[in-house]
Amino acid sequence: MQDLELCYEGVNFYDGSGGRISRGLESSYNNETYSNITDFIEFRKNLKNSLQRKCTHRCALRGEAFEPGNQAEIVEKWVEANVDAISYSDEALEEKLYDNRDVGVMSLLTPVEMTKWNLEILTRPTPLPGSAWIAVYSIIPQIMHYIATSNVEHVETLSKKLLMVADDAGNSLSNQDHLLVRGVYQIAAIYSRSVDGSQSFDEQLSELVDTISEALTVEAPDADSSETLAEMASTTVRNATVATEIYIYACSARYVLNKQRSPSAKAVTLAISQLRKSSLAKMSALRSLLNNHMRGSIDKNWATSTATFDVPAKFMLSKRKYIVDGVAKSCFSGWSRSVKNLVQLWEQWS
């Protein structure tokens, strides 16, 4: 997947910078430009302790679950994964981690009191991430690691912490973030209760199936195609992606239960198998919706009818139609590629 490849490029940049910085230090020493040495040392420290580096590594770890391969290989990656908690308190961000963006050259001239005209806010697909976002994507890989290594105590502790972080975060997390948290919490509960043996997990298993099924709901387009288009852009494809991620995590947990010869593994396997069958039908419906309806709708309804975008929309359609066509083509291609990849994952994981 292209998005995952970009993530890996980020990982390679951060991890490969150490060697280049060392060569820069050596060159500065040989050329007797000693004033540069302290700059290189500080730069190396900033990169090594970069908040972006931590988050990029964690996103790459999540992305590896989407790579082709058998379940044994995926679970082994979770076993070997470095899932040390990311420090996300104010003190940690001030003293231990660095935000290396140069805000001095990224000016935003919109007056602070005119928030509704702030293009950065208007064009964001999700809310601005806060420390809760970092916490969530620090804890989820930890939970999967401890499921893979059969550490029930850590799974229970971290799943409760994950739910508490999400509840406290409220709207600072997107709907998709909350959906992922709910699904992972349910998987952790199923695993813990299955290993325990004395507790029923039927309710949690039913809730997990409902979480994934509801996220994959695909509505037939109505007369208001612009509303359908907005829903597709902001919710439908993202929900399908998160549902697929939850499903893959559930498959990994099921594999671990089977490997442990848990008596509960059979019931979990049956539920996941039935879920996969119904979900594949929904993913096919989503693919058909894209191919049969969305391509034409993007050309006609690429801008909303709100007053905020009315003037620029008319200008672009009348004077820069080629730009609109390019955006429409890229938008549709991105959605189509994403859904195609998701369908392949549902077909691969059984």
Tab-separated table of N, CA and C in Angstrom, residues 38-180:
chain	number	residue	atom	x	y	z
A	38	THR	N	28.884	20.820	17.473
A	38	THR	CA	27.802	20.917	18.462
A	38	THR	C	26.437	20.916	17.787
A	39	ASP	N	26.353	21.524	16.581
A	39	ASP	CA	25.082	21.523	15.842
A	39	ASP	C	24.688	20.104	15.448
A	40	PHE	N	25.673	19.315	14.965
A	40	PHE	CA	25.381	17.939	14.567
A	40	PHE	C	24.958	17.100	15.779
A	41	ILE	N	25.633	17.304	16.912
A	41	ILE	CA	25.298	16.542	18.110
A	41	ILE	C	23.875	16.871	18.577
A	42	GLU	N	23.527	18.151	18.556
A	42	GLU	CA	22.180	18.566	18.957
A	42	GLU	C	21.131	18.021	17.982
A	43	PHE	N	21.454	18.051	16.676
A	43	PHE	CA	20.518	17.557	15.664
A	43	PHE	C	20.275	16.063	15.843
A	44	ARG	N	21.359	15.322	16.138
A	44	ARG	CA	21.215	13.875	16.356
A	44	ARG	C	20.324	13.594	17.566
A	45	LYS	N	20.500	14.363	18.625
A	45	LYS	CA	19.680	14.205	19.823
A	45	LYS	C	18.221	14.508	19.525
A	46	ASN	N	17.978	15.596	18.766
A	46	ASN	CA	16.602	15.973	18.431
A	46	ASN	C	15.906	14.903	17.592
A	47	LEU	N	16.634	14.320	16.637
A	47	LEU	CA	16.033	13.281	15.795
A	47	LEU	C	15.778	12.005	16.583
A	48	LYS	N	16.731	11.609	17.405
A	48	LYS	CA	16.587	10.375	18.167
A	48	LYS	C	15.407	10.448	19.119
A	49	ASN	N	15.160	11.629	19.667
A	49	ASN	CA	14.079	11.810	20.634
A	49	ASN	C	12.919	12.601	20.041
A	50	SER	N	12.726	12.443	18.740
A	50	SER	CA	11.668	13.172	18.047
A	50	SER	C	10.305	12.533	18.309
A	51	LEU	N	9.326	13.359	18.618
A	51	LEU	CA	7.958	12.873	18.782
A	51	LEU	C	7.453	12.274	17.477
A	52	GLN	N	7.793	12.923	16.348
A	52	GLN	CA	7.382	12.402	15.048
A	52	GLN	C	7.986	11.025	14.785
A	53	ARG	N	9.239	10.819	15.213
A	53	ARG	CA	9.884	9.514	15.030
A	53	ARG	C	9.140	8.441	15.806
A	54	LYS	N	8.780	8.745	17.048
A	54	LYS	CA	8.055	7.784	17.869
A	54	LYS	C	6.722	7.402	17.225
A	55	CYS	N	5.985	8.420	16.778
A	55	CYS	CA	4.669	8.166	16.188
A	55	CYS	C	4.787	7.449	14.849
A	56	THR	N	5.806	7.802	14.047
A	56	THR	CA	6.009	7.143	12.753
A	56	THR	C	6.324	5.666	12.940
A	57	HIS	N	7.178	5.356	13.905
A	57	HIS	CA	7.490	3.956	14.200
A	57	HIS	C	6.232	3.197	14.620
A	58	ARG	N	5.416	3.825	15.442
A	58	ARG	CA	4.222	3.149	15.934
A	58	ARG	C	3.208	2.949	14.816
A	59	CYS	N	3.060	3.930	13.927
A	59	CYS	CA	2.145	3.777	12.785
A	59	CYS	C	2.646	2.703	11.831
A	60	ALA	N	3.960	2.618	11.648
A	60	ALA	CA	4.525	1.570	10.791
A	60	ALA	C	4.255	0.196	11.380
A	61	LEU	N	4.324	0.101	12.698
A	61	LEU	CA	4.035	-1.167	13.371
A	61	LEU	C	2.588	-1.578	13.149
A	62	ARG	N	1.669	-0.619	13.249
A	62	ARG	CA	0.257	-0.904	12.955
A	62	ARG	C	0.099	-1.350	11.506
A	63	GLY	N	0.822	-0.653	10.625
A	63	GLY	CA	0.683	-0.944	9.199
A	63	GLY	C	1.164	-2.326	8.818
A	64	GLU	N	2.114	-2.872	9.581
A	64	GLU	CA	2.624	-4.199	9.252
A	64	GLU	C	1.539	-5.265	9.364
A	65	ALA	N	0.526	-4.996	10.168
A	65	ALA	CA	-0.588	-5.951	10.278
A	65	ALA	C	-1.355	-6.050	8.971
A	66	PHE	N	-1.233	-5.014	8.101
A	66	PHE	CA	-1.950	-5.010	6.836
A	66	PHE	C	-1.138	-5.644	5.706
A	67	GLU	N	0.091	-5.999	5.973
A	67	GLU	CA	0.921	-6.567	4.923
A	67	GLU	C	0.531	-8.021	4.640
A	68	PRO	N	0.706	-8.455	3.388
A	68	PRO	CA	0.416	-9.857	3.062
A	68	PRO	C	1.304	-10.793	3.880
A	69	GLY	N	0.770	-11.911	4.239
A	69	GLY	CA	1.526	-12.889	5.014
A	69	GLY	C	0.591	-13.750	5.831
A	70	ASN	N	1.093	-14.867	6.325
A	70	ASN	CA	0.223	-15.725	7.122
A	70	ASN	C	0.135	-15.209	8.552
A	71	GLN	N	-0.825	-15.724	9.289
A	71	GLN	CA	-1.092	-15.217	10.631
A	71	GLN	C	0.069	-15.474	11.582
A	72	ALA	N	0.761	-16.580	11.386
A	72	ALA	CA	1.904	-16.879	12.252
A	72	ALA	C	2.969	-15.791	12.131
A	73	GLU	N	3.213	-15.310	10.918
A	73	GLU	CA	4.212	-14.256	10.708
A	73	GLU	C	3.783	-12.951	11.353
A	74	ILE	N	2.496	-12.611	11.234
A	74	ILE	CA	1.993	-11.362	11.818
A	74	ILE	C	2.086	-11.408	13.341
A	75	VAL	N	1.671	-12.526	13.920
A	75	VAL	CA	1.738	-12.656	15.375
A	75	VAL	C	3.184	-12.599	15.849
A	76	GLU	N	4.098	-13.198	15.090
A	76	GLU	CA	5.509	-13.153	15.464
A	76	GLU	C	6.039	-11.727	15.450
A	77	LYS	N	5.547	-10.898	14.526
A	77	LYS	CA	5.944	-9.491	14.506
A	77	LYS	C	5.490	-8.778	15.774
A	78	TRP	N	4.285	-9.127	16.244
A	78	TRP	CA	3.805	-8.529	17.482
A	78	TRP	C	4.643	-9.007	18.670
A	79	VAL	N	5.087	-10.252	18.628
A	79	VAL	CA	5.925	-10.776	19.713
A	79	VAL	C	7.243	-10.005	19.785
A	80	GLU	N	7.835	-9.752	18.618
A	80	GLU	CA	9.153	-9.124	18.561
A	80	GLU	C	9.093	-7.599	18.628
A	81	ALA	N	7.903	-7.031	18.532
A	81	ALA	CA	7.776	-5.574	18.414
A	81	ALA	C	8.255	-4.845	19.665
A	82	ASN	N	8.895	-3.704	19.431
A	82	ASN	CA	9.291	-2.813	20.527
A	82	ASN	C	8.111	-1.900	20.821
A	83	VAL	N	7.447	-2.127	21.931
A	83	VAL	CA	6.217	-1.386	22.230
A	83	VAL	C	6.345	-0.597	23.532
A	84	ASP	N	7.534	-0.092	23.790
A	84	ASP	CA	7.701	0.766	24.961
A	84	ASP	C	6.707	1.918	24.895
A	85	ALA	N	6.148	2.257	26.038
A	85	ALA	CA	5.153	3.327	26.081
A	85	ALA	C	5.761	4.648	25.644
A	86	ILE	N	5.002	5.407	24.854
A	86	ILE	CA	5.428	6.745	24.445
A	86	ILE	C	5.037	7.730	25.546
A	87	SER	N	5.997	8.492	26.029
A	87	SER	CA	5.710	9.503	27.047
A	87	SER	C	4.980	10.663	26.391
A	88	TYR	N	3.786	10.953	26.865
A	88	TYR	CA	2.973	11.975	26.205
A	88	TYR	C	2.474	13.054	27.163
A	89	SER	N	3.070	13.139	28.351
A	89	SER	CA	2.688	14.202	29.275
A	89	SER	C	3.342	15.512	28.845
A	90	ASP	N	2.849	16.626	29.372
A	90	ASP	CA	3.437	17.925	29.056
A	90	ASP	C	4.910	17.959	29.440
A	91	GLU	N	5.238	17.362	30.591
A	91	GLU	CA	6.617	17.369	31.051
A	91	GLU	C	7.513	16.586	30.094
A	92	ALA	N	7.003	15.439	29.611
A	92	ALA	CA	7.795	14.617	28.702
A	92	ALA	C	8.033	15.336	27.388
A	93	LEU	N	7.004	16.018	26.887
A	93	LEU	CA	7.145	16.721	25.614
A	93	LEU	C	8.098	17.908	25.740
A	94	GLU	N	8.204	18.461	26.935
A	94	GLU	CA	9.105	19.596	27.145
A	94	GLU	C	10.543	19.154	27.415
A	95	GLU	N	10.712	17.998	28.069
A	95	GLU	CA	12.036	17.622	28.536
A	95	GLU	C	12.651	16.432	27.796
A	96	LYS	N	11.813	15.550	27.219
A	96	LYS	CA	12.343	14.314	26.646
A	96	LYS	C	12.148	14.215	25.138
A	97	LEU	N	10.994	14.650	24.646
A	97	LEU	CA	10.697	14.525	23.223
A	97	LEU	C	10.723	15.897	22.560
A	98	TYR	N	10.985	15.906	21.258
A	98	TYR	CA	11.132	17.158	20.533
A	98	TYR	C	10.157	17.207	19.365
A	99	ASP	N	9.540	18.357	19.177
A	99	ASP	CA	8.742	18.620	17.985
A	99	ASP	C	9.618	19.459	17.066
A	100	ASN	N	10.140	18.829	16.010
A	100	ASN	CA	11.184	19.462	15.196
A	100	ASN	C	10.660	20.286	14.026
A	101	ARG	N	9.363	20.525	13.993
A	101	ARG	CA	8.855	21.356	12.905
A	101	ARG	C	9.299	22.799	13.096
A	102	ASP	N	9.657	23.446	12.000
A	102	ASP	CA	10.103	24.839	12.051
A	102	ASP	C	8.886	25.740	11.888
A	103	VAL	N	8.237	26.055	12.999
A	103	VAL	CA	7.018	26.864	12.920
A	103	VAL	C	7.327	28.290	12.498
A	104	GLY	N	8.594	28.660	12.557
A	104	GLY	CA	8.968	30.012	12.153
A	104	GLY	C	8.760	30.269	10.667
A	105	VAL	N	8.758	29.221	9.853
A	105	VAL	CA	8.563	29.400	8.404
A	105	VAL	C	7.236	28.815	7.944
A	106	MET	N	6.354	28.493	8.871
A	106	MET	CA	5.036	27.942	8.534
A	106	MET	C	3.972	28.898	9.056
A	107	SER	N	3.973	30.101	8.515
A	107	SER	CA	3.089	31.142	9.034
A	107	SER	C	1.634	30.889	8.642
A	108	LEU	N	0.739	31.271	9.528
A	108	LEU	CA	-0.694	31.210	9.268
A	108	LEU	C	-1.246	32.589	9.617
A	109	LEU	N	-1.728	33.320	8.604
A	109	LEU	CA	-2.048	34.731	8.783
A	109	LEU	C	-3.491	34.985	9.192
A	110	THR	N	-4.295	33.943	9.302
A	110	THR	CA	-5.676	34.137	9.740
A	110	THR	C	-5.699	34.625	11.186
A	111	PRO	N	-6.399	35.742	11.478
A	111	PRO	CA	-6.468	36.234	12.863
A	111	PRO	C	-7.016	35.168	13.799
A	112	VAL	N	-6.495	35.134	15.013
A	112	VAL	CA	-6.829	34.082	15.956
A	112	VAL	C	-8.310	34.092	16.322
A	113	GLU	N	-8.943	35.290	16.308
A	113	GLU	CA	-10.352	35.351	16.683
A	113	GLU	C	-11.285	34.919	15.549
A	114	MET	N	-10.736	34.675	14.355
A	114	MET	CA	-11.559	34.275	13.200
A	114	MET	C	-11.371	32.786	12.912
A	115	THR	N	-11.666	31.975	13.895
A	115	THR	CA	-11.421	30.543	13.792
A	115	THR	C	-12.169	29.900	12.629
A	116	LYS	N	-13.389	30.363	12.375
A	116	LYS	CA	-14.193	29.717	11.330
A	116	LYS	C	-13.619	29.924	9.936
A	117	TRP	N	-12.667	30.876	9.782
A	117	TRP	CA	-12.049	31.107	8.477
A	117	TRP	C	-10.647	30.496	8.400
A	118	ASN	N	-10.245	29.776	9.423
A	118	ASN	CA	-8.917	29.180	9.466
A	118	ASN	C	-8.881	27.966	8.529
A	119	LEU	N	-8.134	28.076	7.430
A	119	LEU	CA	-8.122	27.011	6.421
A	119	LEU	C	-7.560	25.708	6.976
A	120	GLU	N	-6.614	25.805	7.893
A	120	GLU	CA	-6.051	24.586	8.472
A	120	GLU	C	-7.126	23.789	9.195
A	121	ILE	N	-8.021	24.504	9.890
A	121	ILE	CA	-9.107	23.836	10.609
A	121	ILE	C	-10.204	23.401	9.648
A	122	LEU	N	-10.532	24.272	8.678
A	122	LEU	CA	-11.617	23.968	7.746
A	122	LEU	C	-11.333	22.734	6.895
A	123	THR	N	-10.071	22.522	6.565
A	123	THR	CA	-9.730	21.444	5.633
A	123	THR	C	-9.223	20.186	6.322
A	124	ARG	N	-9.199	20.166	7.652
A	124	ARG	CA	-8.729	18.968	8.353
A	124	ARG	C	-9.785	17.861	8.270
A	125	PRO	N	-9.383	16.616	7.921
A	125	PRO	CA	-10.358	15.512	7.872
A	125	PRO	C	-10.737	15.002	9.260
A	126	THR	N	-9.895	15.285	10.257
A	126	THR	CA	-10.160	14.831	11.622
A	126	THR	C	-9.810	15.955	12.588
A	127	PRO	N	-10.256	15.865	13.834
A	127	PRO	CA	-9.893	16.900	14.811
A	127	PRO	C	-8.386	16.961	15.020
A	128	LEU	N	-7.901	18.109	15.501
A	128	LEU	CA	-6.488	18.221	15.832
A	128	LEU	C	-6.133	17.184	16.901
A	129	PRO	N	-5.086	16.385	16.686
A	129	PRO	CA	-4.746	15.362	17.675
A	129	PRO	C	-4.112	15.977	18.909
A	130	GLY	N	-4.509	15.480	20.067
A	130	GLY	CA	-3.903	15.917	21.307
A	130	GLY	C	-3.084	14.792	21.898
A	131	SER	N	-2.733	14.921	23.165
A	131	SER	CA	-1.927	13.883	23.810
A	131	SER	C	-2.681	12.556	23.868
A	132	ALA	N	-4.026	12.603	23.853
A	132	ALA	CA	-4.809	11.362	23.892
A	132	ALA	C	-4.551	10.512	22.657
A	133	TRP	N	-4.343	11.159	21.513
A	133	TRP	CA	-4.080	10.423	20.268
A	133	TRP	C	-2.767	9.654	20.401
A	134	ILE	N	-1.759	10.312	20.961
A	134	ILE	CA	-0.470	9.652	21.158
A	134	ILE	C	-0.630	8.482	22.122
A	135	ALA	N	-1.403	8.693	23.179
A	135	ALA	CA	-1.619	7.635	24.169
A	135	ALA	C	-2.302	6.424	23.549
A	136	VAL	N	-3.346	6.668	22.767
A	136	VAL	CA	-4.101	5.570	22.144
A	136	VAL	C	-3.204	4.728	21.249
A	137	TYR	N	-2.409	5.402	20.400
A	137	TYR	CA	-1.578	4.657	19.457
A	137	TYR	C	-0.267	4.194	20.072
A	138	SER	N	-0.081	4.484	21.349
A	138	SER	CA	0.992	3.863	22.117
A	138	SER	C	0.481	2.595	22.791
A	139	ILE	N	-0.763	2.640	23.265
A	139	ILE	CA	-1.308	1.521	24.047
A	139	ILE	C	-1.763	0.358	23.170
A	140	ILE	N	-2.383	0.650	22.024
A	140	ILE	CA	-2.925	-0.430	21.182
A	140	ILE	C	-1.851	-1.438	20.765
A	141	PRO	N	-0.691	-1.012	20.249
A	141	PRO	CA	0.342	-2.017	19.935
A	141	PRO	C	0.832	-2.771	21.160
A	142	GLN	N	0.828	-2.111	22.322
A	142	GLN	CA	1.211	-2.821	23.549
A	142	GLN	C	0.230	-3.955	23.843
A	143	ILE	N	-1.057	-3.681	23.689
A	143	ILE	CA	-2.074	-4.711	23.933
A	143	ILE	C	-1.874	-5.894	22.990
A	144	MET	N	-1.651	-5.613	21.706
A	144	MET	CA	-1.461	-6.695	20.740
A	144	MET	C	-0.180	-7.476	21.042
A	145	HIS	N	0.855	-6.786	21.497
A	145	HIS	CA	2.100	-7.464	21.867
A	145	HIS	C	1.862	-8.422	23.030
A	146	TYR	N	1.112	-7.980	24.017
A	146	TYR	CA	0.898	-8.825	25.196
A	146	TYR	C	-0.118	-9.935	24.936
A	147	ILE	N	-1.010	-9.739	23.977
A	147	ILE	CA	-1.854	-10.863	23.542
A	147	ILE	C	-0.984	-11.917	22.872
A	148	ALA	N	-0.083	-11.461	21.992
A	148	ALA	CA	0.789	-12.390	21.267
A	148	ALA	C	1.740	-13.127	22.201
A	149	THR	N	2.116	-12.485	23.321
A	149	THR	CA	3.026	-13.119	24.275
A	149	THR	C	2.291	-13.723	25.465
A	150	SER	N	0.963	-13.742	25.398
A	150	SER	CA	0.107	-14.408	26.400
A	150	SER	C	0.269	-13.847	27.806
A	151	ASN	N	0.360	-12.521	27.884
A	151	ASN	CA	0.463	-11.872	29.196
A	151	ASN	C	-0.895	-11.266	29.538
A	152	VAL	N	-1.750	-12.064	30.146
A	152	VAL	CA	-3.130	-11.659	30.390
A	152	VAL	C	-3.212	-10.455	31.320
A	153	GLU	N	-2.374	-10.432	32.331
A	153	GLU	CA	-2.419	-9.339	33.304
A	153	GLU	C	-2.168	-7.985	32.630
A	154	HIS	N	-1.169	-7.931	31.771
A	154	HIS	CA	-0.871	-6.681	31.070
A	154	HIS	C	-1.988	-6.328	30.088
A	155	VAL	N	-2.566	-7.317	29.446
A	155	VAL	CA	-3.674	-7.065	28.512
A	155	VAL	C	-4.840	-6.412	29.240
A	156	GLU	N	-5.200	-6.940	30.384
A	156	GLU	CA	-6.326	-6.391	31.143
A	156	GLU	C	-6.032	-4.976	31.637
A	157	THR	N	-4.835	-4.759	32.146
A	157	THR	CA	-4.468	-3.440	32.669
A	157	THR	C	-4.466	-2.385	31.565
A	158	LEU	N	-3.850	-2.716	30.433
A	158	LEU	CA	-3.729	-1.744	29.346
A	158	LEU	C	-5.061	-1.492	28.647
A	159	SER	N	-5.907	-2.516	28.552
A	159	SER	CA	-7.201	-2.312	27.886
A	159	SER	C	-8.081	-1.373	28.709
A	160	LYS	N	-8.027	-1.483	30.030
A	160	LYS	CA	-8.767	-0.557	30.889
A	160	LYS	C	-8.210	0.863	30.756
A	161	LYS	N	-6.898	0.966	30.672
A	161	LYS	CA	-6.258	2.275	30.511
A	161	LYS	C	-6.641	2.890	29.166
A	162	LEU	N	-6.678	2.053	28.124
A	162	LEU	CA	-7.045	2.529	26.787
A	162	LEU	C	-8.445	3.109	26.781
A	163	LEU	N	-9.387	2.403	27.388
A	163	LEU	CA	-10.767	2.872	27.431
A	163	LEU	C	-10.882	4.169	28.227
A	164	MET	N	-10.146	4.266	29.305
A	164	MET	CA	-10.183	5.472	30.139
A	164	MET	C	-9.627	6.676	29.382
A	165	VAL	N	-8.536	6.476	28.642
A	165	VAL	CA	-7.942	7.567	27.855
A	165	VAL	C	-8.933	8.061	26.801
A	166	ALA	N	-9.586	7.125	26.121
A	166	ALA	CA	-10.546	7.498	25.082
A	166	ALA	C	-11.758	8.218	25.666
A	167	ASP	N	-12.247	7.747	26.804
A	167	ASP	CA	-13.395	8.399	27.446
A	167	ASP	C	-13.055	9.824	27.858
A	168	ASP	N	-11.860	10.015	28.405
A	168	ASP	CA	-11.436	11.352	28.834
A	168	ASP	C	-11.181	12.275	27.646
A	169	ALA	N	-10.788	11.684	26.514
A	169	ALA	CA	-10.422	12.498	25.348
A	169	ALA	C	-11.625	13.165	24.697
A	170	GLY	N	-12.767	12.479	24.694
A	170	GLY	CA	-13.959	13.064	24.084
A	170	GLY	C	-13.756	13.360	22.608
A	171	ASN	N	-14.056	14.593	22.196
A	171	ASN	CA	-13.998	14.977	20.791
A	171	ASN	C	-12.599	15.225	20.270
A	172	SER	N	-11.586	15.158	21.131
A	172	SER	CA	-10.220	15.334	20.636
A	172	SER	C	-9.749	14.120	19.846
A	173	LEU	N	-10.484	13.011	19.954
A	173	LEU	CA	-10.260	11.848	19.095
A	173	LEU	C	-11.362	11.786	18.053
A	174	SER	N	-11.023	11.347	16.855
A	174	SER	CA	-12.025	11.233	15.798
A	174	SER	C	-12.957	10.062	16.072
A	175	ASN	N	-14.060	10.018	15.355
A	175	ASN	CA	-15.002	8.895	15.500
A	175	ASN	C	-14.324	7.570	15.180
A	176	GLN	N	-13.423	7.601	14.196
A	176	GLN	CA	-12.709	6.377	13.825
A	176	GLN	C	-11.747	5.940	14.928
A	177	ASP	N	-11.122	6.909	15.607
A	177	ASP	CA	-10.253	6.563	16.726
A	177	ASP	C	-11.046	5.879	17.840
A	178	HIS	N	-12.213	6.440	18.156
A	178	HIS	CA	-13.066	5.840	19.187
A	178	HIS	C	-13.541	4.446	18.757
A	179	LEU	N	-13.832	4.295	17.477
A	179	LEU	CA	-14.256	2.992	16.955
A	179	LEU	C	-13.150	1.957	17.129
A	180	LEU	N	-11.928	2.338	16.814
A	180	LEU	CA	-10.787	1.426	16.958
A	180	LEU	C	-10.559	1.064	18.417
